Coordinates of C-alpha atoms and ligand atoms in Angstrom, one line a residue:
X1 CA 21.0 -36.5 -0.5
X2 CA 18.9 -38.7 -3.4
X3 CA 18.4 -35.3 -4.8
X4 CA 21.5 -34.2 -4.7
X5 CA 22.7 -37.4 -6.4
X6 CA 20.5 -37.0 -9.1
X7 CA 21.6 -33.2 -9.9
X8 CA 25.2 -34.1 -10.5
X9 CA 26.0 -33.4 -13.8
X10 CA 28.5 -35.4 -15.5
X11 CA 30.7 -34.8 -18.8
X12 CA 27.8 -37.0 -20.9
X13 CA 26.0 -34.2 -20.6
X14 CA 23.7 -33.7 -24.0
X15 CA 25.9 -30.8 -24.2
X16 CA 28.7 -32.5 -25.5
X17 CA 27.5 -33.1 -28.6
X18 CA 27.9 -29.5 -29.3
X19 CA 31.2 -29.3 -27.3
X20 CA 32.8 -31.8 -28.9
X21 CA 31.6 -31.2 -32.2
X22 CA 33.2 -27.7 -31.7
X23 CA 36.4 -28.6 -31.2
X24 CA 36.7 -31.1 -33.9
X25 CA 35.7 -28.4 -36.6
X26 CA 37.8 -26.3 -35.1
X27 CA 40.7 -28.5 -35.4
X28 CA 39.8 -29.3 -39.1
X29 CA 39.4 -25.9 -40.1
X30 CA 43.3 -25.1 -38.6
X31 CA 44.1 -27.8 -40.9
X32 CA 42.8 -26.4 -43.5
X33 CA 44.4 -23.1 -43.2
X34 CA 47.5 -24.9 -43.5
X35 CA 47.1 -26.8 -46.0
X36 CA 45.8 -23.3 -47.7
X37 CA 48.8 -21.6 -46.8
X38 CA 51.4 -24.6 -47.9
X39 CA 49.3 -24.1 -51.5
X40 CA 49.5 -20.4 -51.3
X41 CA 53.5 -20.6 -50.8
X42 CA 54.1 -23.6 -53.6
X43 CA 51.8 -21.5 -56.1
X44 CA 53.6 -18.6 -55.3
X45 CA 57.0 -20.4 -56.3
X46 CA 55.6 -21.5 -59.6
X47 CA 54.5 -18.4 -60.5
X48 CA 58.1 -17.6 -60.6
X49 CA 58.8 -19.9 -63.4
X50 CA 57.3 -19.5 -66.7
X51 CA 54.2 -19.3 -67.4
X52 CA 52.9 -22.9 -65.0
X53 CA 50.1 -20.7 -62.9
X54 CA 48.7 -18.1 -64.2
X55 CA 47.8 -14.7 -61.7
X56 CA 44.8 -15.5 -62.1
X57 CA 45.0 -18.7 -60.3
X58 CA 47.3 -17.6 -58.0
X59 CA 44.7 -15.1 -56.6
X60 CA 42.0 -17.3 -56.6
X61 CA 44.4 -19.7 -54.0
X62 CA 45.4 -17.1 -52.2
X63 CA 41.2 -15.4 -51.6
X64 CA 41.0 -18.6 -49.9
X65 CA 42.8 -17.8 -46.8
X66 CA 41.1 -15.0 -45.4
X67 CA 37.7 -17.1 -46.4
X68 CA 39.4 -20.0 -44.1
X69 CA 40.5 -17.2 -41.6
X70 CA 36.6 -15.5 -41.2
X71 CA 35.1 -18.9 -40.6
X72 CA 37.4 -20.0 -37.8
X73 CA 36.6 -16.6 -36.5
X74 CA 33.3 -17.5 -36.6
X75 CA 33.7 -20.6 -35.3
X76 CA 35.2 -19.3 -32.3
X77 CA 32.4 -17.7 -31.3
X78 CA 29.6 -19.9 -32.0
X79 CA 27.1 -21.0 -29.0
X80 CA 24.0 -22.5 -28.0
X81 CA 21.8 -19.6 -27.5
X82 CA 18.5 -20.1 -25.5
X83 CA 16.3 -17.0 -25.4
X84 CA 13.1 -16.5 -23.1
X85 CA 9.9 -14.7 -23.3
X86 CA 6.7 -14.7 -21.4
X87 CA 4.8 -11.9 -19.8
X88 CA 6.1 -9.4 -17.3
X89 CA 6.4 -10.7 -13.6
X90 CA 5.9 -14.7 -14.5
X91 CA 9.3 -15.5 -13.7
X92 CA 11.8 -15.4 -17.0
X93 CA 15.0 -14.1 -14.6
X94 CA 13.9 -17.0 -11.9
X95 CA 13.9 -19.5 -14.6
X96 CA 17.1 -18.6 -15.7
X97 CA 18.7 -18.4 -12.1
X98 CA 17.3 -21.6 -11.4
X99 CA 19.7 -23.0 -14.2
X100 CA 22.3 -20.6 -13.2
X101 CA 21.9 -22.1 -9.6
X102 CA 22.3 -18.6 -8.5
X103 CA 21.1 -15.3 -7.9
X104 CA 22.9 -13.7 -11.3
X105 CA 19.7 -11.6 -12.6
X106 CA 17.9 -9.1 -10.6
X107 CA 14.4 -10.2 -10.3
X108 CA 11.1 -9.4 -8.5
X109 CA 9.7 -6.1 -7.4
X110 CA 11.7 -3.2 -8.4
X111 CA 13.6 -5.6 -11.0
X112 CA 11.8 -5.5 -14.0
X113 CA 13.7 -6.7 -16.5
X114 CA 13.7 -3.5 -18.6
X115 CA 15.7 -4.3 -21.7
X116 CA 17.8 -7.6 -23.3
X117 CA 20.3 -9.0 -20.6
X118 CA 22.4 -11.9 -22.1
X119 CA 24.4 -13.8 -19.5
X120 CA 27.5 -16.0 -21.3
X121 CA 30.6 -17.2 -19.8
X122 CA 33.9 -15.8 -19.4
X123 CA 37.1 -16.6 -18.8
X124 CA 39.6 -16.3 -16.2
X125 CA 37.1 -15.9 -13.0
X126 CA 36.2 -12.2 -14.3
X127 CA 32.4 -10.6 -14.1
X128 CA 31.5 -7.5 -16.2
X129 CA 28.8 -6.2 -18.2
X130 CA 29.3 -4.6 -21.8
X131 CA 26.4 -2.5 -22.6
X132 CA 25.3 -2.2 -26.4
X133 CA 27.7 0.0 -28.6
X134 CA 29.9 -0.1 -26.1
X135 CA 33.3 -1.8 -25.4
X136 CA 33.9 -0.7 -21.9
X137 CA 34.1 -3.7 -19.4
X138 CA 31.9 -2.6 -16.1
X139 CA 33.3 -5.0 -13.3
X140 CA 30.3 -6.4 -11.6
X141 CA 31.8 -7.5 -8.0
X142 CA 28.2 -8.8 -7.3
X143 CA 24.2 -9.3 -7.9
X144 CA 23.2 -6.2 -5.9
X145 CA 25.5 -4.1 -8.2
X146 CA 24.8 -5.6 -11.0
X147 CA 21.5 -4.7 -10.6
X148 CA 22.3 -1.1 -9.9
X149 CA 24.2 -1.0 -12.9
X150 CA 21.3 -1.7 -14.9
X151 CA 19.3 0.4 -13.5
X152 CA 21.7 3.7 -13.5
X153 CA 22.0 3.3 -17.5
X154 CA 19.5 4.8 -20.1
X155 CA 18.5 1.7 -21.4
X156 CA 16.3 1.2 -24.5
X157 CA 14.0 -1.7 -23.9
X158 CA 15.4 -3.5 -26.9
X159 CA 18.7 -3.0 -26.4
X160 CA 21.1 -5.7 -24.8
X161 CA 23.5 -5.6 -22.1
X162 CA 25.7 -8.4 -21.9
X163 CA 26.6 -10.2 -18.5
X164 CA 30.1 -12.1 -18.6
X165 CA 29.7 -14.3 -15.8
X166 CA 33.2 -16.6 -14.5
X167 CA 32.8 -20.1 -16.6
X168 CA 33.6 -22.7 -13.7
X169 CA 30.7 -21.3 -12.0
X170 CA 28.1 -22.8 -14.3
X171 CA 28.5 -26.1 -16.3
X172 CA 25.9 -24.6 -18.9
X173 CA 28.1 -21.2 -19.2
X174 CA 31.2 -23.5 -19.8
X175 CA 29.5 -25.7 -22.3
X176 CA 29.2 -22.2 -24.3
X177 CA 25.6 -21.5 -23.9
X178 CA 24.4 -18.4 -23.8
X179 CA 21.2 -17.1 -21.9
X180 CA 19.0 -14.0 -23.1
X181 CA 16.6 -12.7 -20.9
X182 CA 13.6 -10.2 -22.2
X183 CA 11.6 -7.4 -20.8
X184 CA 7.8 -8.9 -21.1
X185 CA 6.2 -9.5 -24.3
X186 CA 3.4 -7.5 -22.6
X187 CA 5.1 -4.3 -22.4
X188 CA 6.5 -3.5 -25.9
X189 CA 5.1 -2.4 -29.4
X190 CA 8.3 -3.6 -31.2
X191 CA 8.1 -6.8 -31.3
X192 CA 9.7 -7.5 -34.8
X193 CA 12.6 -5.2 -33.6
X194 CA 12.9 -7.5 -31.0
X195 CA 12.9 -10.6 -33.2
X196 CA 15.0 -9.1 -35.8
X197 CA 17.8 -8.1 -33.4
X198 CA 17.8 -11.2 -30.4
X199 CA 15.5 -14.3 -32.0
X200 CA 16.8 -14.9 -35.5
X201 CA 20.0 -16.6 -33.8
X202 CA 18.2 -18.8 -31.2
X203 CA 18.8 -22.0 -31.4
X204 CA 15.6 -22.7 -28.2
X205 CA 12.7 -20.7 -27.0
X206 CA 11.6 -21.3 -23.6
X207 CA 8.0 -19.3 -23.2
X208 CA 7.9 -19.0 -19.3
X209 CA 4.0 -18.7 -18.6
X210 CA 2.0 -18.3 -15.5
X211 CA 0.9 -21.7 -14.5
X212 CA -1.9 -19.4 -12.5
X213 CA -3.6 -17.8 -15.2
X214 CA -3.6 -18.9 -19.0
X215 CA -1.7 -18.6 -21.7
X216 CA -2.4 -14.7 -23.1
X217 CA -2.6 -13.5 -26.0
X218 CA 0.3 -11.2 -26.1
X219 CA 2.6 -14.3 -25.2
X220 CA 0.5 -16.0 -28.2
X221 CA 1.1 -13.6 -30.8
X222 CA 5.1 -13.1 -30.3
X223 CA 5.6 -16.6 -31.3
X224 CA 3.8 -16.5 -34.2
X225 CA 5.8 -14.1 -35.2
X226 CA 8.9 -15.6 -34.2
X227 CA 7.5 -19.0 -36.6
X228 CA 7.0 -16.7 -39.7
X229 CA 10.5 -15.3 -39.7
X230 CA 12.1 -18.8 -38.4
X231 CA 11.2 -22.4 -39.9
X232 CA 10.1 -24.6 -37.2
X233 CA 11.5 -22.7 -34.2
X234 CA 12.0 -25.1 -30.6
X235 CA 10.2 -23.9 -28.4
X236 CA 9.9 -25.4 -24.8
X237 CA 6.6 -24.0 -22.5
X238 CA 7.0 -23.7 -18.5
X239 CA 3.9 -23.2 -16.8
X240 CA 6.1 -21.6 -14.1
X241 CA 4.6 -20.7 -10.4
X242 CA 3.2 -23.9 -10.4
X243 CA 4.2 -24.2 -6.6
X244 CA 0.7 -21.8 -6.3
X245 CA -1.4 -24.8 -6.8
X246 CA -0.3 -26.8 -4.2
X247 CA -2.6 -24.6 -1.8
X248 CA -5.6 -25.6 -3.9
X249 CA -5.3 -29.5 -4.7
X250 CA -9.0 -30.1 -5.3
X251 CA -8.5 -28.5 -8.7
X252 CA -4.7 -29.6 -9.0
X253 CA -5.1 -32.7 -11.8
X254 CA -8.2 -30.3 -13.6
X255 CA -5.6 -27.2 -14.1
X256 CA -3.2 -29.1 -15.2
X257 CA -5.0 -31.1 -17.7
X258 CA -6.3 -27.6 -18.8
X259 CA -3.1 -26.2 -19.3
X260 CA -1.4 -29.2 -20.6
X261 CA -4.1 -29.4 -23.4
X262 CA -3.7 -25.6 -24.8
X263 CA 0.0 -25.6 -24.5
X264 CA 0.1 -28.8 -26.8
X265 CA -2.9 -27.2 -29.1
X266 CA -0.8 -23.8 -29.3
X267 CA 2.4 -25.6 -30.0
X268 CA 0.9 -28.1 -32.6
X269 CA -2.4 -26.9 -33.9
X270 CA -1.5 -23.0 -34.1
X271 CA 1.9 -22.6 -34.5
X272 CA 2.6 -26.2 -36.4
X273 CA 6.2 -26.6 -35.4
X274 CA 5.7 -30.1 -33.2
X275 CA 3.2 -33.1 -33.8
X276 CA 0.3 -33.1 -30.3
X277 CA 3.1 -35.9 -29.2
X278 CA 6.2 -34.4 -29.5
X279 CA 4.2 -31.4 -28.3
X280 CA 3.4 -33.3 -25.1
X281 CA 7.4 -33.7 -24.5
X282 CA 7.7 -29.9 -24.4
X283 CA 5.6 -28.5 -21.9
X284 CA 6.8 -28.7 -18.2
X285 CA 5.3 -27.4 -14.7
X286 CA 8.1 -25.8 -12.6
X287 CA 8.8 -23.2 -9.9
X288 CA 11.4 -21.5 -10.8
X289 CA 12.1 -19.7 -7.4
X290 CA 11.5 -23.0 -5.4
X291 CA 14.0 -24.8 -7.8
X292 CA 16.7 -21.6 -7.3
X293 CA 16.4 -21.9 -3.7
X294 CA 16.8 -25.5 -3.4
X295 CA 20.1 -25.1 -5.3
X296 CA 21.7 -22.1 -3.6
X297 CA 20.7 -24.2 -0.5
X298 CA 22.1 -27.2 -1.7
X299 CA 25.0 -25.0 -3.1
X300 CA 26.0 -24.4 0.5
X301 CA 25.8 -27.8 1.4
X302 CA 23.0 -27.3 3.3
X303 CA 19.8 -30.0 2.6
X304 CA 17.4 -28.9 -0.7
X305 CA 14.9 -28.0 1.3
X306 CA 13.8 -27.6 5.4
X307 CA 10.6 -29.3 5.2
X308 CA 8.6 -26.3 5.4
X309 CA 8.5 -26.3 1.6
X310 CA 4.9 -26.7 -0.2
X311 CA 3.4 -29.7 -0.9
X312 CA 4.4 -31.9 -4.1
X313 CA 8.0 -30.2 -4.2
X314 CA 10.3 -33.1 -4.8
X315 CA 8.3 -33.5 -8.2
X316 CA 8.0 -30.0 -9.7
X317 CA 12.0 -29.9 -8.7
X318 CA 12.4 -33.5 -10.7
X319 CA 10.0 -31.8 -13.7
X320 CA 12.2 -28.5 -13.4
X321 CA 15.4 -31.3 -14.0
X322 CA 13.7 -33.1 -16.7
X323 CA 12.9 -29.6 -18.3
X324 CA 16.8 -29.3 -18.8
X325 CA 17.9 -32.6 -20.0
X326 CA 15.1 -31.8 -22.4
X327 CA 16.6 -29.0 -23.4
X328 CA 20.0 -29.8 -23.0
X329 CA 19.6 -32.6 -25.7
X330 CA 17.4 -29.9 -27.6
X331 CA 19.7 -27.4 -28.0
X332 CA 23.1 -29.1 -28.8
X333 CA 21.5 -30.9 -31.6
X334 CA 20.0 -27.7 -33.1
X335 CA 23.4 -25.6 -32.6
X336 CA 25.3 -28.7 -34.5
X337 CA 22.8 -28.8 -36.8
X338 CA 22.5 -24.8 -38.3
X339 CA 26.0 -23.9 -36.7
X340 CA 28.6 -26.1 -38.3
X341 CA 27.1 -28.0 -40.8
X342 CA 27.2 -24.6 -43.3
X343 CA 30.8 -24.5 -42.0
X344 CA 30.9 -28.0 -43.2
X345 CA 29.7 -28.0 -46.2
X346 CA 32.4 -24.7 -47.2
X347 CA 35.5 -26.3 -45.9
X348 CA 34.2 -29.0 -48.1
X349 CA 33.6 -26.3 -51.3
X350 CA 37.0 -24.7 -50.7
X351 CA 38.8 -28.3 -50.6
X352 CA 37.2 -29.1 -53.8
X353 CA 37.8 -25.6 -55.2
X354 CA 41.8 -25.4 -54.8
X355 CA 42.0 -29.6 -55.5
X356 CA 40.7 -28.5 -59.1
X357 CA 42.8 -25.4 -59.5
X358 CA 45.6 -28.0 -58.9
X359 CA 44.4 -30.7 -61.0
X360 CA 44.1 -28.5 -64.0
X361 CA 47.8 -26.6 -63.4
X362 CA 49.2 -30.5 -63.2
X363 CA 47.1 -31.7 -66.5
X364 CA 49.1 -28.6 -67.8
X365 CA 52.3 -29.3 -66.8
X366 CA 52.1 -32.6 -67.9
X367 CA 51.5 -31.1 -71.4
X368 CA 53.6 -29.0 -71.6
X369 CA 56.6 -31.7 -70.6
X370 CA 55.5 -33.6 -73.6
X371 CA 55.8 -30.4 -75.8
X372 CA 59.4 -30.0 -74.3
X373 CA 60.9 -33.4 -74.1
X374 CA 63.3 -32.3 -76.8
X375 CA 64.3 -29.1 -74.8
X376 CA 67.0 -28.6 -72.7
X377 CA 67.7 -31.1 -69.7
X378 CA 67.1 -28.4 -67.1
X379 CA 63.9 -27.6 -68.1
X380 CA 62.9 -30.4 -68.5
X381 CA 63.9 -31.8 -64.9
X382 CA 62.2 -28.5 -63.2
X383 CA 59.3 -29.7 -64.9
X384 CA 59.6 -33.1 -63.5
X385 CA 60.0 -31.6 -60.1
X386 CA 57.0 -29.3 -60.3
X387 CA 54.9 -32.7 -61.6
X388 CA 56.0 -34.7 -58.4
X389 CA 55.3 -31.5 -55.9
X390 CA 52.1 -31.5 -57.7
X391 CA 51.4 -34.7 -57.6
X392 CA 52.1 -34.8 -53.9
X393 CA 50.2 -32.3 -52.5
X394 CA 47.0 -32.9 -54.6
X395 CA 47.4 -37.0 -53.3
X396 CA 47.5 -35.1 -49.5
X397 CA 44.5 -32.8 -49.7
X398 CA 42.6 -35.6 -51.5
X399 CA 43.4 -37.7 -49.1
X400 CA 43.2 -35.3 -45.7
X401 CA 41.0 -32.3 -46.6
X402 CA 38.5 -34.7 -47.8
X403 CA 38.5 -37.5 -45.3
X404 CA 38.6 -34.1 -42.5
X405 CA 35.2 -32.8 -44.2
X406 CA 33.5 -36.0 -44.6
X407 CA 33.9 -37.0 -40.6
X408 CA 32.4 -33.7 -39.5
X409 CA 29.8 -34.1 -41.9
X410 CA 29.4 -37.4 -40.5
X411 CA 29.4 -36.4 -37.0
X412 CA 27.0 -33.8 -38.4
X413 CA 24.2 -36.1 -39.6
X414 CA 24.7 -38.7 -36.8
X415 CA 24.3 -36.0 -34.3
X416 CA 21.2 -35.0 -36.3
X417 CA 19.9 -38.3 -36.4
X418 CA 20.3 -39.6 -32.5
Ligands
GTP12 P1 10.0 -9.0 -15.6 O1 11.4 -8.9 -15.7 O2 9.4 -7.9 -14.8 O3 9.3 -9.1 -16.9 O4 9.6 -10.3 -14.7 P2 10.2 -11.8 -14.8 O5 9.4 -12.6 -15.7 O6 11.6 -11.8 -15.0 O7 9.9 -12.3 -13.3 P3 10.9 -12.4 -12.1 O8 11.8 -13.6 -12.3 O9 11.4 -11.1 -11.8 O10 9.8 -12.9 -11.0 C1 8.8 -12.1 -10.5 C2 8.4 -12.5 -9.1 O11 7.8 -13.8 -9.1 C3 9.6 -12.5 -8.2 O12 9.2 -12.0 -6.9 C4 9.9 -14.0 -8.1 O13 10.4 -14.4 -6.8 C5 8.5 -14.6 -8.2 N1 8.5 -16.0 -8.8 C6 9.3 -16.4 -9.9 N2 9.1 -17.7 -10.1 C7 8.2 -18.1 -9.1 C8 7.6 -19.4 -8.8 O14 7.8 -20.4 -9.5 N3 6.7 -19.4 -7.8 C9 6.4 -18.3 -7.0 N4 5.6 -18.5 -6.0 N5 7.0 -17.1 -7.3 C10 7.8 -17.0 -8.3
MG13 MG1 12.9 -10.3 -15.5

């Protein structure tokens, strides 16, 4: 029961940084498109009079709708996308079960992970697969076929196959993030392919190693290529299988020392993307299958364990917890941070953009009522409208584009700084 206490997850979860931030661009961005539009439409009903907006600048308004229209498409899609990578057989489908809290990826013996399998949420309770080029939705009723559907496709290793998985199942699928699991690093001469077409997104790298043998090579050399193409990628180690030294705790405090001390060294000395202390804050020893079968235990509402568990559980299950607040906190603030704030900073362009346009068409008409004050009454009085409209609407998206841009900036940079 203390464990179970500790594992309930609660809506200030790091994740809502992202969450929330989401939403509120979101809302801004449908704000803008209607304040676009409402320009559009009065530009449009100027250009019917003489000469007040040129084509030109009528155009220009107008290019701005389908520019507001791609980025809230884009925004509607945007996630936290954590992607793993280690070596064959050390436990990358486990791990990510583990933080599924079920059995969702086929893993083990005869389960090689043999090409990209991303798991995301849907909505509406349903489960399918989508395999690459491909819009068909496969039903998946459960694990077992799931894994058979994988396994009757011709698969290239490095293409994906994406797992919809029902949203209230997982509180990490409905926070919108997004898991991608990888054949191992071991087993593939295309590594940039792979980085080109499933890193260059991530917002996290989790590197699952074997906590029995040391880090390899292989596993070294994909992240430094994953730092050349991405500035200072995150990138969180699990010495994984670390339930394997229990049976040996004469050498327990040496091998983790050992460990502890090249994981830091890699992270900091070779790969330069943390300081040896931050570095220290990003290296965790887990089991990943002790952790999943705590949770589908606890899941049934049967005790975390039966007491027949190894030695020295209750901690690497704590350290397996700590590894996700970790990266809970990580991620959100990295998705904030390269998602929205371009999105920020081009709501902000286009505010100022069409705030100009109107600035310089009331400067005009202002002119041009001076030029006319001796014309006819009913020109003169259309022009006086026109001013006032003018006047009006450049006060509001002063006033509301700007203060709307500004806050999500704001949010932006506090986010980035907390
Ligand atoms: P590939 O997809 O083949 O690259 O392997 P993978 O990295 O996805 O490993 P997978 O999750 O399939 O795990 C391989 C085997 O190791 C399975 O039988 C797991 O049950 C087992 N395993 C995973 N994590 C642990 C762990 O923490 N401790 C122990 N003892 N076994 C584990
Ligand atoms: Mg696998």
């Amino acid at each position: 029961s203390h464990l179970r206490s500790t594992d309930i997850r609660t809506d200030n979860s790091p994740l809502q940084i992202f969450v929330k931030a989401k939403k509120k661009i979101n809302d801004i961005f449908v704000e803008i498109e209607d304040y676009v539009q409402d320009t559009v439409g009065f530009m449009k009903s100027l250009q019917a009079e003489r000469n007040i907006v040129t084509a030109e600048e009528g155009e220009r308004v107008e290019s701005y709708v389908d520019k507001v229209h791609a980025i809230r498409d884009v925004l509607k899609r945007d996630h936290m996308k954590v992607a793993f990578f280690g070596r064959t057989s050390n436990g990358k489908s486990t791990v990510i079960n583990a933080m599924l809290r079920d059995k969702i990826l086929p893993s083990g013996i005869g389960h090689t992970t043999n090409c990209f399998l991303q798991v995301e949420g849907s909505d509406n309770g349903e489960s399918y697969l989508i395999t690459e080029g491909s819009t068909e939705k496969q039903p998946v009723q459960s694990v077992g076929q799931l894994g058979h559907a994988l396994c009757k496709e011709k698969l290239c290793e490095s293409h994906l196959v994406r797992i919809f998985w029902p949203k209230e199942k997982c509180l990490l699928l409905r926070d919108d993030v997004v898991f991608v699991d990888s054949p191992g690093v071991d087993v593939t001469p295309n590594l940039d392919e792979w980085i080109d077409k499933h890193c260059l997104d991530a917002d996290v790298f989790v590197l699952v190693a074997n906590a029995e043998s040391t880090l390899m090579v292989t596993e070294k050399n994909f992240f430094h290529k994953v730092s050349t193409k991405l500035s200072k990628p995150n990138i969180f180690i699990l010495n994984n299988r670390w339930d394997a030294s229990a049976s040996e705790p004469e050498f327990f405090e040496q091998v983790r020392a050992q460990h502890q001390e090249r994981a830091v060294d890699f992270l900091s000395r070779e790969l330069k993307v943390y300081t040896p202390k931050d570095a220290e804050e990003r290296v965790f020893f887990v089991s990943a299958k002790e952790t999943l079968q705590a949770r589908m235990q606890e899941q049934r509402g049967q005790p975390s364990h039966n007491g027949a568990l190894a030695e020295g559980f209750q901690t690497r299950y704590f350290e397996f917890q700590d590894f996700e607040r970790k990266f809970e906190e990580c991620i959100s603030k990295s998705a904030v941070k390269t998602k929205f704030e371009q999105h920020s900073q081009r709501g902000k362009h286009i505010a100022t953009e069409i705030r100009q346009t109107l600035d310089e068409i009331l400067d005009r008409t202002q002119k041009m009522k001076s030029e006319q004050l001796h014309v006819k009454k009913e020109v003169h009085d259309k022009l006086n409208y026109t001013e006032q409209q003018l006047m009006l609407l450049t006060q509001e998206m002063k006033d509301k584009i700007h203060h709307m841009v500004e806050d999500v900036e704001q949010r932006v940079s506090k986010a980035l700084s907390e």
